[in-house]
Amino acid sequence: MNEYDISVIIPVYNAGSFLSECVDSILNQTKDKIEIVIVNDGSTDESASIIEHYAAEYPNIKAITQKNSGVEKARAVGYQNAKGKYIGWIDADDIAKPEMFETLYALALTENADFVYCDYEFFPQKVATKSKWFKEYKGVIDGDFIDRNTQCWNTLVKRELYERVHIDNLLMEFSEYCWISAMIAAEKIAYTNEQLYCYRVGHSSISGGEFIGRVPYYQKGVRITKNLKKLIANTPYEEKLDTYFDYRYIYTLLLLLLVAAKNSDKTAYEETRKELKRMNYLKNPYLDRFVANNYGKLKAWVITRIVPISFLIANPLVRIAM
């Protein structure tokens, strides 16, 4: 049996336009002993044939096919089938620089760290509101740190840590937020300021078409974030992160409000608006700063102050402007 230092998991759904570039970026890593686990999540484009081609040619590639079940299930299945001592992830439309996993693996060994991560860049164009998205670890896990580090794709984590927190089960319940559990359970976190991961932007957007028909998807996000405090229950972070997790819930409510308005779904809009009022959302200390960081001050003001006023205002505003 091959022994791999690292397993890199790639969930795939209709990513044929970018998939070869993504897989090649892992095959071309300067680090050896890398296993690549590709999970085809019921793709209907050419992704399946691309995956079959790579799996037939490269013995370190493991291909798995499942019916369309969502990225969380694809990641969980990939993890369950991975054999590496450390686990990395990459989205099928992104690329890793050649030295990414060699750098992260060396950092994990030299620092004796079970959770390591790197900075990243956006391509093919920059995103002004996310130019400082990366957050360095300074020995403190708080709302500011977590808000910039819930994603998995710029991390390399020791399998033992993932097993300890049962990451595959947490994925199904908390989606990308499950990495919070890994961070707070880590014995040591280390990072590098090198931009080693390339996150593709521009081919999709939260605005426009991606809003259409997406009310159930964003309602699911609301349900997930409402329960996030389970991740810190009975831990030293329970009180410290309480207000931040309120913010995460408020933020997903605001996104759902936008989506409901875009889809002319007055029922979903009014239910969400009622919940925002119950949360007294404008009093949350993270709200204005974090939403402005995400969208810029003007758009943040529209999202937090104008859209929640009424459906009659939000519906035409969002449909035209977003």
Short mmCIF file of C-alpha atoms in Angstrom, two decimals:
data_model
loop_
_atom_site.label_atom_id
_atom_site.label_comp_id
_atom_site.label_asym_id
_atom_site.label_seq_id
_atom_site.Cartn_x
_atom_site.Cartn_y
_atom_site.Cartn_z
CA MET A 1 0.00 0.00 0.00
CA ASN A 2 1.26 3.47 -0.87
CA GLU A 3 1.94 5.68 2.11
CA TYR A 4 1.04 9.30 1.58
CA ASP A 5 2.17 12.23 3.65
CA ILE A 6 -0.74 14.30 2.34
CA SER A 7 -4.14 13.63 0.84
CA VAL A 8 -5.66 16.50 -1.15
CA ILE A 9 -9.43 16.27 -1.57
CA ILE A 10 -11.20 17.82 -4.57
CA PRO A 11 -15.02 17.94 -4.55
CA VAL A 12 -16.32 18.35 -8.10
CA TYR A 13 -19.66 19.43 -9.47
CA ASN A 14 -19.83 20.57 -13.11
CA ALA A 15 -16.34 22.06 -12.97
CA GLY A 16 -15.20 20.80 -16.36
CA SER A 17 -14.02 24.21 -17.53
CA PHE A 18 -11.44 24.46 -14.75
CA LEU A 19 -10.91 20.93 -13.45
CA SER A 20 -7.82 19.99 -15.47
CA GLU A 21 -6.03 23.14 -14.38
CA CYS A 22 -6.91 22.36 -10.76
CA VAL A 23 -5.76 18.72 -10.85
CA ASP A 24 -2.58 19.63 -12.73
CA SER A 25 -1.70 22.12 -10.00
CA ILE A 26 -1.68 19.27 -7.47
CA LEU A 27 0.14 16.84 -9.74
CA ASN A 28 2.83 19.49 -10.24
CA GLN A 29 3.48 20.06 -6.54
CA THR A 30 7.12 20.06 -5.47
CA LYS A 31 6.10 17.82 -2.56
CA ASP A 32 6.01 14.09 -3.25
CA LYS A 33 3.86 11.43 -1.54
CA ILE A 34 0.62 13.28 -2.25
CA GLU A 35 -2.60 11.39 -2.77
CA ILE A 36 -5.37 13.12 -4.74
CA VAL A 37 -8.95 12.15 -3.90
CA ILE A 38 -11.48 13.45 -6.42
CA VAL A 39 -15.17 13.16 -5.59
CA ASN A 40 -17.54 13.63 -8.51
CA ASP A 41 -20.75 14.92 -6.94
CA GLY A 42 -23.12 13.88 -9.72
CA SER A 43 -21.72 16.20 -12.39
CA THR A 44 -23.66 16.43 -15.66
CA ASP A 45 -20.92 18.08 -17.72
CA GLU A 46 -17.59 16.66 -18.92
CA SER A 47 -16.18 16.47 -15.36
CA ALA A 48 -16.68 12.68 -15.14
CA SER A 49 -14.65 11.94 -18.27
CA ILE A 50 -11.87 14.30 -17.14
CA ILE A 51 -11.70 12.54 -13.77
CA GLU A 52 -11.65 9.10 -15.42
CA HIS A 53 -8.76 10.18 -17.64
CA TYR A 54 -6.64 11.35 -14.71
CA ALA A 55 -7.46 8.33 -12.52
CA ALA A 56 -6.44 5.95 -15.31
CA GLU A 57 -3.12 7.72 -15.85
CA TYR A 58 -1.98 8.51 -12.29
CA PRO A 59 -1.87 5.83 -9.56
CA ASN A 60 -1.96 8.42 -6.77
CA ILE A 61 -5.39 9.64 -7.90
CA LYS A 62 -8.46 8.05 -6.36
CA ALA A 63 -11.76 8.78 -8.13
CA ILE A 64 -15.12 8.48 -6.36
CA THR A 65 -18.54 9.08 -7.88
CA GLN A 66 -21.70 9.81 -5.91
CA LYS A 67 -25.14 11.12 -6.76
CA ASN A 68 -25.44 14.88 -6.36
CA SER A 69 -25.48 15.44 -2.60
CA GLY A 70 -23.74 18.78 -2.11
CA VAL A 71 -20.19 19.88 -1.43
CA GLU A 72 -20.37 18.95 2.25
CA LYS A 73 -21.12 15.31 1.49
CA ALA A 74 -18.47 15.26 -1.26
CA ARG A 75 -15.85 16.56 1.15
CA ALA A 76 -16.90 14.10 3.85
CA VAL A 77 -16.72 11.16 1.44
CA GLY A 78 -13.34 12.33 0.19
CA TYR A 79 -12.03 12.55 3.74
CA GLN A 80 -13.35 9.10 4.61
CA ASN A 81 -11.46 7.64 1.64
CA ALA A 82 -8.22 9.57 2.12
CA LYS A 83 -5.10 7.83 3.48
CA GLY A 84 -2.70 10.71 4.07
CA LYS A 85 -1.22 11.69 7.42
CA TYR A 86 -2.25 15.28 6.70
CA ILE A 87 -5.35 16.44 4.86
CA GLY A 88 -5.56 19.30 2.39
CA TRP A 89 -8.41 20.56 0.25
CA ILE A 90 -8.85 22.42 -3.01
CA ASP A 91 -11.96 23.58 -4.83
CA ALA A 92 -12.25 22.30 -8.38
CA ASP A 93 -12.11 25.77 -9.96
CA ASP A 94 -9.05 26.93 -8.01
CA ILE A 95 -5.33 26.17 -8.25
CA ALA A 96 -2.49 25.62 -5.80
CA LYS A 97 0.94 27.06 -6.44
CA PRO A 98 3.60 24.36 -6.95
CA GLU A 99 5.24 24.87 -3.56
CA MET A 100 2.03 25.10 -1.52
CA PHE A 101 1.93 21.67 0.09
CA GLU A 102 5.68 21.31 0.49
CA THR A 103 5.70 24.63 2.35
CA LEU A 104 2.72 23.78 4.57
CA TYR A 105 4.00 20.27 5.31
CA ALA A 106 7.43 21.58 6.28
CA LEU A 107 5.78 24.21 8.47
CA ALA A 108 3.70 21.56 10.22
CA LEU A 109 6.81 19.49 10.98
CA THR A 110 9.14 22.31 12.03
CA GLU A 111 6.50 23.98 14.22
CA ASN A 112 5.05 20.68 15.46
CA ALA A 113 1.67 22.11 14.46
CA ASP A 114 -1.44 20.10 13.73
CA PHE A 115 -3.22 22.98 11.95
CA VAL A 116 -1.33 25.09 9.40
CA TYR A 117 -2.55 27.52 6.78
CA CYS A 118 -1.33 30.04 4.22
CA ASP A 119 -2.35 33.34 2.68
CA TYR A 120 -4.05 33.28 -0.72
CA GLU A 121 -4.72 35.48 -3.71
CA PHE A 122 -7.72 36.09 -5.92
CA PHE A 123 -7.50 35.55 -9.67
CA PRO A 124 -7.90 36.31 -12.54
CA GLN A 125 -8.64 39.69 -10.96
CA LYS A 126 -8.23 41.22 -7.53
CA VAL A 127 -11.15 41.78 -5.14
CA ALA A 128 -10.73 45.13 -3.40
CA THR A 129 -13.00 44.34 -0.44
CA LYS A 130 -11.11 41.09 0.22
CA SER A 131 -7.55 42.32 -0.27
CA LYS A 132 -6.92 41.91 3.47
CA TRP A 133 -9.09 38.84 3.97
CA PHE A 134 -6.24 36.72 5.32
CA LYS A 135 -5.87 36.92 9.09
CA GLU A 136 -2.66 36.00 10.87
CA TYR A 137 -2.80 33.85 13.97
CA LYS A 138 -1.41 35.73 16.98
CA GLY A 139 -2.18 33.17 19.65
CA VAL A 140 -5.79 34.32 20.12
CA ILE A 141 -8.90 32.73 18.63
CA ASP A 142 -11.61 35.41 18.60
CA GLY A 143 -14.28 36.69 16.25
CA ASP A 144 -11.82 38.62 14.10
CA PHE A 145 -9.66 35.55 13.56
CA ILE A 146 -12.49 33.12 12.91
CA ASP A 147 -14.26 35.43 10.48
CA ARG A 148 -11.28 35.18 8.14
CA ASN A 149 -10.47 31.52 8.64
CA THR A 150 -13.53 29.29 8.34
CA GLN A 151 -12.54 27.99 4.90
CA CYS A 152 -10.61 24.75 4.42
CA TRP A 153 -8.84 25.21 1.10
CA ASN A 154 -5.78 27.09 2.37
CA THR A 155 -5.15 24.67 5.24
CA LEU A 156 -3.22 21.49 5.94
CA VAL A 157 -4.41 19.63 9.03
CA LYS A 158 -3.14 16.53 10.75
CA ARG A 159 -5.50 13.60 10.33
CA GLU A 160 -5.39 12.91 14.08
CA LEU A 161 -6.93 16.32 14.77
CA TYR A 162 -9.73 15.75 12.26
CA GLU A 163 -10.43 12.35 13.78
CA ARG A 164 -10.56 13.87 17.24
CA VAL A 165 -13.30 16.34 16.26
CA HIS A 166 -15.05 13.94 13.81
CA ILE A 167 -14.74 16.40 10.96
CA ASP A 168 -16.77 14.28 8.52
CA ASN A 169 -19.80 14.35 10.82
CA LEU A 170 -19.39 18.05 11.54
CA LEU A 171 -19.22 18.78 7.80
CA MET A 172 -22.72 17.44 7.33
CA GLU A 173 -24.14 19.54 10.17
CA PHE A 174 -22.14 22.75 9.97
CA SER A 175 -20.72 22.92 6.43
CA GLU A 176 -17.56 25.08 6.23
CA TYR A 177 -18.03 26.30 9.80
CA CYS A 178 -16.90 22.90 11.05
CA TRP A 179 -13.28 24.09 10.70
CA ILE A 180 -13.90 26.24 13.74
CA SER A 181 -13.92 23.02 15.78
CA ALA A 182 -10.59 21.99 14.31
CA MET A 183 -9.06 25.37 15.09
CA ILE A 184 -10.17 25.52 18.70
CA ALA A 185 -9.16 21.87 19.27
CA ALA A 186 -5.73 22.25 17.65
CA GLU A 187 -2.71 21.76 19.88
CA LYS A 188 -0.76 24.28 17.79
CA ILE A 189 -1.66 26.54 14.87
CA ALA A 190 0.98 27.89 12.48
CA TYR A 191 0.74 29.98 9.33
CA THR A 192 2.73 31.50 6.50
CA ASN A 193 2.16 34.86 4.84
CA GLU A 194 3.04 33.36 1.47
CA GLN A 195 0.14 33.48 -0.97
CA LEU A 196 0.16 29.84 -2.00
CA TYR A 197 -3.49 29.26 -2.92
CA CYS A 198 -5.24 30.90 -5.88
CA TYR A 199 -8.98 31.45 -5.45
CA ARG A 200 -10.86 32.00 -8.69
CA VAL A 201 -13.38 34.85 -8.84
CA GLY A 202 -15.52 36.33 -11.57
CA HIS A 203 -17.22 33.26 -13.03
CA SER A 204 -20.05 33.39 -10.48
CA SER A 205 -21.41 35.91 -8.05
CA ILE A 206 -23.74 36.16 -5.11
CA SER A 207 -25.65 38.75 -7.15
CA GLY A 208 -27.66 38.29 -10.29
CA GLY A 209 -28.25 34.75 -11.45
CA GLU A 210 -26.89 33.04 -8.37
CA PHE A 211 -29.68 34.66 -6.35
CA ILE A 212 -32.46 33.28 -8.53
CA GLY A 213 -34.22 30.27 -7.04
CA ARG A 214 -31.81 30.18 -4.11
CA VAL A 215 -34.10 30.96 -1.18
CA PRO A 216 -33.99 27.35 0.17
CA TYR A 217 -30.19 27.31 -0.06
CA TYR A 218 -29.87 30.47 2.04
CA GLN A 219 -32.53 29.25 4.46
CA LYS A 220 -30.30 26.23 5.04
CA GLY A 221 -27.40 28.60 5.79
CA VAL A 222 -29.56 30.34 8.38
CA ARG A 223 -30.41 27.03 10.06
CA ILE A 224 -26.73 26.07 10.19
CA THR A 225 -25.51 29.33 11.71
CA LYS A 226 -28.33 29.37 14.24
CA ASN A 227 -26.83 26.22 15.76
CA LEU A 228 -23.17 27.20 15.60
CA LYS A 229 -22.91 27.67 19.34
CA LYS A 230 -22.96 23.89 19.64
CA LEU A 231 -19.36 23.99 18.38
CA ILE A 232 -18.19 25.91 21.44
CA ALA A 233 -20.51 24.44 24.08
CA ASN A 234 -18.59 23.36 27.17
CA THR A 235 -15.32 24.80 25.85
CA PRO A 236 -13.26 27.77 27.09
CA TYR A 237 -14.61 29.70 24.07
CA GLU A 238 -18.30 29.42 24.97
CA GLU A 239 -18.63 32.89 26.48
CA LYS A 240 -15.87 34.54 24.47
CA LEU A 241 -17.38 33.73 21.07
CA ASP A 242 -21.06 34.03 21.96
CA THR A 243 -21.53 37.51 20.45
CA TYR A 244 -19.54 36.62 17.36
CA PHE A 245 -21.76 33.61 16.63
CA ASP A 246 -24.78 35.89 17.03
CA TYR A 247 -23.21 38.00 14.29
CA ARG A 248 -22.76 34.96 12.01
CA TYR A 249 -26.46 34.20 12.41
CA ILE A 250 -27.41 37.83 11.75
CA TYR A 251 -25.19 37.94 8.67
CA THR A 252 -26.85 34.88 7.10
CA LEU A 253 -30.26 36.37 7.92
CA LEU A 254 -29.26 39.51 6.01
CA LEU A 255 -28.14 37.41 3.05
CA LEU A 256 -31.46 35.56 3.11
CA LEU A 257 -33.28 38.89 3.21
CA LEU A 258 -31.44 39.93 0.02
CA VAL A 259 -32.20 36.64 -1.70
CA ALA A 260 -35.87 36.71 -0.70
CA ALA A 261 -36.20 40.24 -2.07
CA LYS A 262 -34.42 39.28 -5.29
CA ASN A 263 -36.85 36.38 -5.75
CA SER A 264 -39.93 38.44 -4.80
CA ASP A 265 -40.56 36.00 -1.94
CA LYS A 266 -42.44 38.22 0.48
CA THR A 267 -43.15 35.41 2.96
CA ALA A 268 -39.48 34.50 3.36
CA TYR A 269 -38.58 38.21 3.50
CA GLU A 270 -41.08 38.99 6.30
CA GLU A 271 -40.13 35.93 8.36
CA THR A 272 -36.45 36.84 8.08
CA ARG A 273 -37.05 40.50 8.88
CA LYS A 274 -38.99 39.47 12.00
CA GLU A 275 -36.08 37.30 13.17
CA LEU A 276 -33.59 40.13 12.58
CA LYS A 277 -35.67 42.43 14.76
CA ARG A 278 -35.83 39.74 17.46
CA MET A 279 -32.03 39.57 17.40
CA ASN A 280 -31.79 43.36 17.81
CA TYR A 281 -29.24 42.98 15.06
CA LEU A 282 -28.06 46.59 14.78
CA LYS A 283 -26.66 46.37 18.32
CA ASN A 284 -24.24 43.59 17.47
CA PRO A 285 -20.68 45.00 17.80
CA TYR A 286 -19.33 43.04 14.83
CA LEU A 287 -22.02 43.94 12.31
CA ASP A 288 -21.01 47.24 10.73
CA ARG A 289 -17.27 46.57 10.65
CA PHE A 290 -17.48 43.05 9.24
CA VAL A 291 -20.17 43.73 6.62
CA ALA A 292 -18.23 46.83 5.48
CA ASN A 293 -15.11 44.67 5.21
CA ASN A 294 -17.04 42.29 2.96
CA TYR A 295 -18.84 44.74 0.71
CA GLY A 296 -17.52 48.24 1.27
CA LYS A 297 -19.20 50.91 3.39
CA LEU A 298 -21.87 52.04 0.92
CA LYS A 299 -23.15 48.58 0.04
CA ALA A 300 -22.95 47.54 3.70
CA TRP A 301 -25.16 50.49 4.63
CA VAL A 302 -27.73 49.45 2.01
CA ILE A 303 -27.67 45.82 3.19
CA THR A 304 -27.94 46.56 6.91
CA ARG A 305 -30.09 49.74 6.94
CA ILE A 306 -32.16 49.98 3.75
CA VAL A 307 -33.01 46.44 2.64
CA PRO A 308 -34.48 45.48 6.06
CA ILE A 309 -36.88 48.47 6.14
CA SER A 310 -39.70 46.88 4.15
CA PHE A 311 -40.39 44.49 1.30
CA LEU A 312 -41.79 47.34 -0.80
CA ILE A 313 -38.42 49.06 -0.64
CA ALA A 314 -36.18 46.00 -0.76
CA ASN A 315 -37.83 44.21 -3.69
CA PRO A 316 -37.29 46.84 -6.43
CA LEU A 317 -33.97 47.98 -4.95
CA VAL A 318 -32.37 44.54 -4.88
CA ARG A 319 -33.87 43.41 -8.17
CA ILE A 320 -32.41 46.41 -9.99
CA ALA A 321 -29.14 47.01 -8.15
CA MET A 322 -28.00 43.49 -7.29
#
